[in-house]
C-alpha positions in Angstrom: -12.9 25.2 47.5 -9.6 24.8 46.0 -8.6 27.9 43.5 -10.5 27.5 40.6 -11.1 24.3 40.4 -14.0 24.4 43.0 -13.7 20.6 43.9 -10.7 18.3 45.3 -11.1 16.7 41.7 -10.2 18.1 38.9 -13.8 16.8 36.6 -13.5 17.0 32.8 -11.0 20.0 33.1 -8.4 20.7 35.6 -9.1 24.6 36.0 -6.3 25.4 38.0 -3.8 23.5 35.7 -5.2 25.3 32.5 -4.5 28.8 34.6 -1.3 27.5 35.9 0.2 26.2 32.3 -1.1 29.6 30.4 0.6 31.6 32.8 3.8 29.4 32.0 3.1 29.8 28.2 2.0 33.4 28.4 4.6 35.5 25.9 5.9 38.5 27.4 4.6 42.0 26.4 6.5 44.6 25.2 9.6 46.2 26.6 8.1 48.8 28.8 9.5 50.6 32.1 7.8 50.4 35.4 6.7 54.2 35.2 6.0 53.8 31.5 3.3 51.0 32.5 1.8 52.8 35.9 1.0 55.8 33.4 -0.5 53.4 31.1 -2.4 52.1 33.6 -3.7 55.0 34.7 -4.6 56.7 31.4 -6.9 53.6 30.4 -8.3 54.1 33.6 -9.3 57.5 32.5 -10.1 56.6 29.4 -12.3 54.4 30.5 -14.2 57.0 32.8 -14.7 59.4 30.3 -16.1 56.4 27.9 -19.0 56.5 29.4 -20.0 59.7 29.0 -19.3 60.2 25.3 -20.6 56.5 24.6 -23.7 57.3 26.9 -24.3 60.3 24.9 -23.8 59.3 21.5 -26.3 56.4 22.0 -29.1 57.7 24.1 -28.8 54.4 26.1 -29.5 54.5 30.0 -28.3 58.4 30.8 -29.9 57.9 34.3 -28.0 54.7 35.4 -25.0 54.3 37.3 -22.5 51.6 36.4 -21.4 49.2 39.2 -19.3 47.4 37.2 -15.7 47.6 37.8 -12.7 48.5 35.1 -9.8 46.3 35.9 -6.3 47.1 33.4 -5.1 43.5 33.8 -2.1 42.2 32.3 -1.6 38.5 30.2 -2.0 36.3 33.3 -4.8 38.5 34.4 -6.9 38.0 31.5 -6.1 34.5 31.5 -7.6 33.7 35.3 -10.8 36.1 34.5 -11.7 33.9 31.9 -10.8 30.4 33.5 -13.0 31.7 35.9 -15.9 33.0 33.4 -15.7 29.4 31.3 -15.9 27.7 34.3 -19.3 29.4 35.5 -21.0 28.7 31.7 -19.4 25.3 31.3 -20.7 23.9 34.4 -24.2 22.1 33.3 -22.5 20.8 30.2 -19.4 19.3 31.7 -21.0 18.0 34.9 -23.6 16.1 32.4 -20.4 14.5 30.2 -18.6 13.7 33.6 -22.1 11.6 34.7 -22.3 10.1 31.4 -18.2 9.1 32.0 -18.4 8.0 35.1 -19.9 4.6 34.5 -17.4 4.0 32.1 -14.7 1.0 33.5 -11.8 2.6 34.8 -13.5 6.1 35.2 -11.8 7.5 38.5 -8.5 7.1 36.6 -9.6 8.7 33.1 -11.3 11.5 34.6 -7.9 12.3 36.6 -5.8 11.5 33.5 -8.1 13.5 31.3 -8.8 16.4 33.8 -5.3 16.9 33.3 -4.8 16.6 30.0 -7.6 18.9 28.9 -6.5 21.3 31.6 -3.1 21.8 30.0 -4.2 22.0 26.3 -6.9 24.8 27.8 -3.9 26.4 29.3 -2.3 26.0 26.0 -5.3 27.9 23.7 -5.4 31.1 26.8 -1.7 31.5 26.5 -2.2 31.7 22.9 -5.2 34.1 23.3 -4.3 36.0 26.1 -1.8 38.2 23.6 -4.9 39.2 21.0 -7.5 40.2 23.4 -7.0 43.9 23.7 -10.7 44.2 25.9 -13.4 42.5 27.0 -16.8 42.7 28.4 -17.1 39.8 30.8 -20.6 39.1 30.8 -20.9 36.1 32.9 -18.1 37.0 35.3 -18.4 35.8 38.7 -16.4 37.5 41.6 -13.0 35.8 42.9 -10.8 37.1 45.5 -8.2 39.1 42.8 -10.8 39.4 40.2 -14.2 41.8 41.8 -17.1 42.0 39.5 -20.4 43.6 39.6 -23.3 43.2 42.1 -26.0 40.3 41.0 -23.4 38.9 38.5 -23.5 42.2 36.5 -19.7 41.4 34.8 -16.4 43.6 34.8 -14.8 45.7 31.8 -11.2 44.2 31.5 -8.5 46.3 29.7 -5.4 44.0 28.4 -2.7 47.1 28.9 0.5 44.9 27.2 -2.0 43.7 24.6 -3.0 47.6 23.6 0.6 48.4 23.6 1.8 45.8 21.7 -0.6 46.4 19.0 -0.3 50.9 19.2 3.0 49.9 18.6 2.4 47.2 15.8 0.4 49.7 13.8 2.5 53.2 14.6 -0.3 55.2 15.8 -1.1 57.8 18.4 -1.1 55.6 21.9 -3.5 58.2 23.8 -5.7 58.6 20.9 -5.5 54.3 19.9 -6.1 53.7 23.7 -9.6 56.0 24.2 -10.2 54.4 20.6 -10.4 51.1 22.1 -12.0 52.2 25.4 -15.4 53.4 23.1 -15.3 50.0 21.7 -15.2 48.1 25.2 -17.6 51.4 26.9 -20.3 50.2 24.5 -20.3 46.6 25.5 -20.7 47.5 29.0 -23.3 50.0 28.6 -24.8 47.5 26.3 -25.5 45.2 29.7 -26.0 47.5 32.4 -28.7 49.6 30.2 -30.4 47.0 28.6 -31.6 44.9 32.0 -32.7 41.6 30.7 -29.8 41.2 28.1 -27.7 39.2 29.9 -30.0 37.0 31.6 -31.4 36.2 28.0 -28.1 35.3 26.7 -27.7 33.1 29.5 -30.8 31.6 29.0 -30.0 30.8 25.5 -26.7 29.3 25.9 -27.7 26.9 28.7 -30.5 25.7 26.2 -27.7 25.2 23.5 -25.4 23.4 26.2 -28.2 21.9 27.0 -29.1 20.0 23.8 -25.8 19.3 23.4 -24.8 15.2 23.9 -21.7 15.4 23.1 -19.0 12.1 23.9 -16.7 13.4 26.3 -14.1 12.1 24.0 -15.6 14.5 21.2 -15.4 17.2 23.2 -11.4 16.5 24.4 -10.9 15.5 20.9 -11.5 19.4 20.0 -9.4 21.1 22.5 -6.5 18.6 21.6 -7.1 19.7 17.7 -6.7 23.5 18.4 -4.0 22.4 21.0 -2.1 21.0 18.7 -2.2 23.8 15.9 -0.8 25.8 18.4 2.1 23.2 18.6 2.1 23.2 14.5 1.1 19.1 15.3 -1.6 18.6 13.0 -1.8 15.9 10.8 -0.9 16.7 7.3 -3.3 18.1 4.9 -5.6 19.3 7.8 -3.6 22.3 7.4 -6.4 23.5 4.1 -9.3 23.8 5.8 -8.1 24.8 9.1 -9.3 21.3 11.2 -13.3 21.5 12.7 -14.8 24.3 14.5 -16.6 23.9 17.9 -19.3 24.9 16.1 -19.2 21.6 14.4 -20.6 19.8 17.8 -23.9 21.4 16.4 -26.3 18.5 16.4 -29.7 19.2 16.4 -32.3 21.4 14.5 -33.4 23.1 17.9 -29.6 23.8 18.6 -28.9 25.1 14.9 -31.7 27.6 15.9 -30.4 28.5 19.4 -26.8 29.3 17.7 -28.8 31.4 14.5 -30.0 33.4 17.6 -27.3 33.5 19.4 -25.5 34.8 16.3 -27.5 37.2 15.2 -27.4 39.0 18.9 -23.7 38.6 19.1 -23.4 40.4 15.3 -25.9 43.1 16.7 -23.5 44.0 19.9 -20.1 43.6 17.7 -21.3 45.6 15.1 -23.2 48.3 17.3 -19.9 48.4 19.4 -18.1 49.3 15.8 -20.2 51.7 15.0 -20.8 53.5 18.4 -16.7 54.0 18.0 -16.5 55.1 14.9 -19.6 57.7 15.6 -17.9 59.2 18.6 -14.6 58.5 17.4 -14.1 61.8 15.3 -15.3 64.2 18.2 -13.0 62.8 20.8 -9.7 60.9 18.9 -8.3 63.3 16.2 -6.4 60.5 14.3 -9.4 57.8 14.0 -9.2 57.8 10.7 -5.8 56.6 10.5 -6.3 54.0 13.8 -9.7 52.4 11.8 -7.9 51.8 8.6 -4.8 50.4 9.9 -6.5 48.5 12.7 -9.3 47.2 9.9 -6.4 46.2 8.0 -4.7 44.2 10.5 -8.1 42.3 11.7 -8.6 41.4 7.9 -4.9 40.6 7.2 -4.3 37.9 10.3 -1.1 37.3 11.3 -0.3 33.9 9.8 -1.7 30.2 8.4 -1.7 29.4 12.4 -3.5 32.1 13.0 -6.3 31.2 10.1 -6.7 27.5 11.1 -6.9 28.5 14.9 -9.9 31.2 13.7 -11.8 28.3 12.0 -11.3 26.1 15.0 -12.2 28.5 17.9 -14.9 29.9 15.4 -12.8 33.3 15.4 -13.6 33.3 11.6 -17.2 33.7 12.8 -16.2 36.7 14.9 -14.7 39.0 12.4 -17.9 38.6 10.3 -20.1 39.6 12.9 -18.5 43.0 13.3 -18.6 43.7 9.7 -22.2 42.2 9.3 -23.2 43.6 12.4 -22.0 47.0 11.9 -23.7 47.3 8.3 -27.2 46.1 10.4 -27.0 49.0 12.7 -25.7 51.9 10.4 -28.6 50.8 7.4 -30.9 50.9 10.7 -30.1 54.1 12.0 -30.4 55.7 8.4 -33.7 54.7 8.2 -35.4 55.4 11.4 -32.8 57.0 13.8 -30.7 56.4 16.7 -34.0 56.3 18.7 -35.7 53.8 16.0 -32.4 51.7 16.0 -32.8 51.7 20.0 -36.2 49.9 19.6 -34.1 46.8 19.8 -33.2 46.9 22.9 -37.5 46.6 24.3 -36.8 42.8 24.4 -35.5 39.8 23.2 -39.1 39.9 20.4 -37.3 43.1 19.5 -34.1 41.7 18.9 -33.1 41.1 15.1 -33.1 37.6 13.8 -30.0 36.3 11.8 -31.8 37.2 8.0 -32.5 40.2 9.5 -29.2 41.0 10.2 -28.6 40.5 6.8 -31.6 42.7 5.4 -31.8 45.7 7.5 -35.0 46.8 6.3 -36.7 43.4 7.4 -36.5 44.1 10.9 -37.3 48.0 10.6 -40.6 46.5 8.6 -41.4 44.0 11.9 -40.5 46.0 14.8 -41.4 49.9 13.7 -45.0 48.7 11.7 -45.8 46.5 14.7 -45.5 49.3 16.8 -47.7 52.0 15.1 -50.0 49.8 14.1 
């Protein structure tokens, strides 16, 4: 085992250069003091903790369990190895099947070194460039590494970017200890999302290996796409690509049985972005006396962007994709719970049958019709 790359060659990416050239690239956070970030630290922490009591509460979702995922306040660098290490983990079946079909290809031990490399640096390129948005996440498929722990049977971690949140309390001129529990409700709710709802993770899983799959993508075609977004990072696109923002990922898309995996898949990921909205905005007056203020200026700021770069690296990563999901995802659930209740809305969470599909997401009262009839009839 070599660091993250997991082999003495590097394959289609070079792990442990794309960790090793983000954390070159990575920008520095804000000015702070030593004792200004320990008590940062330490009041996420607690934020974090009391999270789960208020998000536990206001959802009726799993009172009874206990989490054993861990909260880890990470900094830039920290965010960028847990997720080398959490793309690595998914990525495996499809980059293993591009480096078989490469490696009868003449002159293949020298390309897949050459091209290991390059990939690994334009990766490292992308995290750096990421690593200063991410204010949380809820790493689902998270395996444990030596400075990274993560929960029993491969049950994730909560990560808490502290530069990121301070950056951006800062950024929008709010109150810090109420903008910080803010964001803790929003990160609380993806994590009890997973450890209440048993088979969730395993069926995302499930459906992106069957996307990845499906997916026979050239190796080139898939390089081709991390040197595109790489190189709007480096403002090198060619000219007049700059309209449209270049391809998405998305665009690898291929087959009828993938174009429904992804409808799933999106329709899932709009349900647990726009329940995590709403979850914070439910609890959020109770427990963070300026929310108000924080949603509007925080809403404006997700619409807004920060720049062209910014909206052509969206379209490429699919981040464009993102920002509807919370808004469509967050109309779904409230239009559900005014029609049947937080306990009708949690009728989603039986199974994956229960789940809505991505036209129900859009017409609430479709899946209230499916799920609630079906069961009283």
């Amino acid at each position: 085992m070599t660091g993250f790359g997991g082999t003495t060659s590097p394959g289609m990416v070079d792990w442990n250069l794309a960790v090793a050239t983000a954390t070159r690239l990575v920008r520095p956070g804000p000015d702070v003091s030593r004792d200004e970030a320990r008590a940062v630290v330490a009041e996420l922490r607690r934020h974090a903790k009391a999270s789960e009591e208020h998000v536990r509460g206001f959802t009726r979702m799993g009172t009874d369990e206990i989490h054993d995922t861990p909260v880890l306040v990470v900094d830039r660098p920290g965010w960028v190895r847990a997720n080398v290490a959490g793309f690595r983990e998914i990525l495996r079946p499809l980059l293993e099947k591009m480096q078989e079909r490469r490696a009868g290809s003449p002159g293949s031990a020298v390309l897949g070194t050459v091209g290991g490399k390059v990939t690994g640096v334009e990766l490292g390129m992308l995290l750096s460039f990421l690593s200063s948005r991410v204010l949380g996440q809820y790493e689902t498929f998270a395996p444990a590494t030596r400075d990274l722990p993560a929960g029993e049977n491969g049950s994730g971690r909560l990560l808490l970017v502290a530069p990121n949140i301070v950056h951006v309390e800062r950024e929008l001129d709010v109150q810090p200890h109420d903008f910080r529990l803010w964001v803790c409700l929003h990160e609380e709710t993806h994590r009890t999302q997973f450890t209440a709802v048993p088979w969730l993770r395993d069926h995302l899983e499930g459906e992106i290996q069957s996307f990845l799959a499906e997916t026979d993508v050239d190796p080139m075609t898939f390089l081709e796409r991390v040197r595109e977004a790489a190189q709007s990072l480096a403002g090198g696109r060619p000219e007049g690509e700059e309209e449209d923002g270049g391809r998405s990922f998305v665009d690898l898309v291929q087959t009828p049985a993938q174009r429904e995996i992804l409808a799933r898949l999106t329709a899932v990921m709009s349900l647990l972005e726009g329940h995590a909205d709403y979850v914070m905005d439910g609890v959020g007056p109770s427990v963070v006396p300026t929310v108000a203020e924080i949603r509007e200026k925080f809403q404006q700021r997700r619409a807004k962007g920060a720049s062209r770069l910014d909206l052509a690296l969206r379209k490429l990563l699919g981040l464009d994709a993102k920002l509807r999901q919370y808004r469509d995802g967050e109309r779904f659930v409230r239009a559900v719970v005014e029609q049947v209740g937080i306990d009708g809305f949690n009728r989603v969470w039986t199974s994956p049958n229960t789940l809505p599909t991505k036209a129900e997401i859009a017409k609430p009262a479709d899946w209230v019709a499916r799920v609630h009839r079906k069961a009283e009839s």
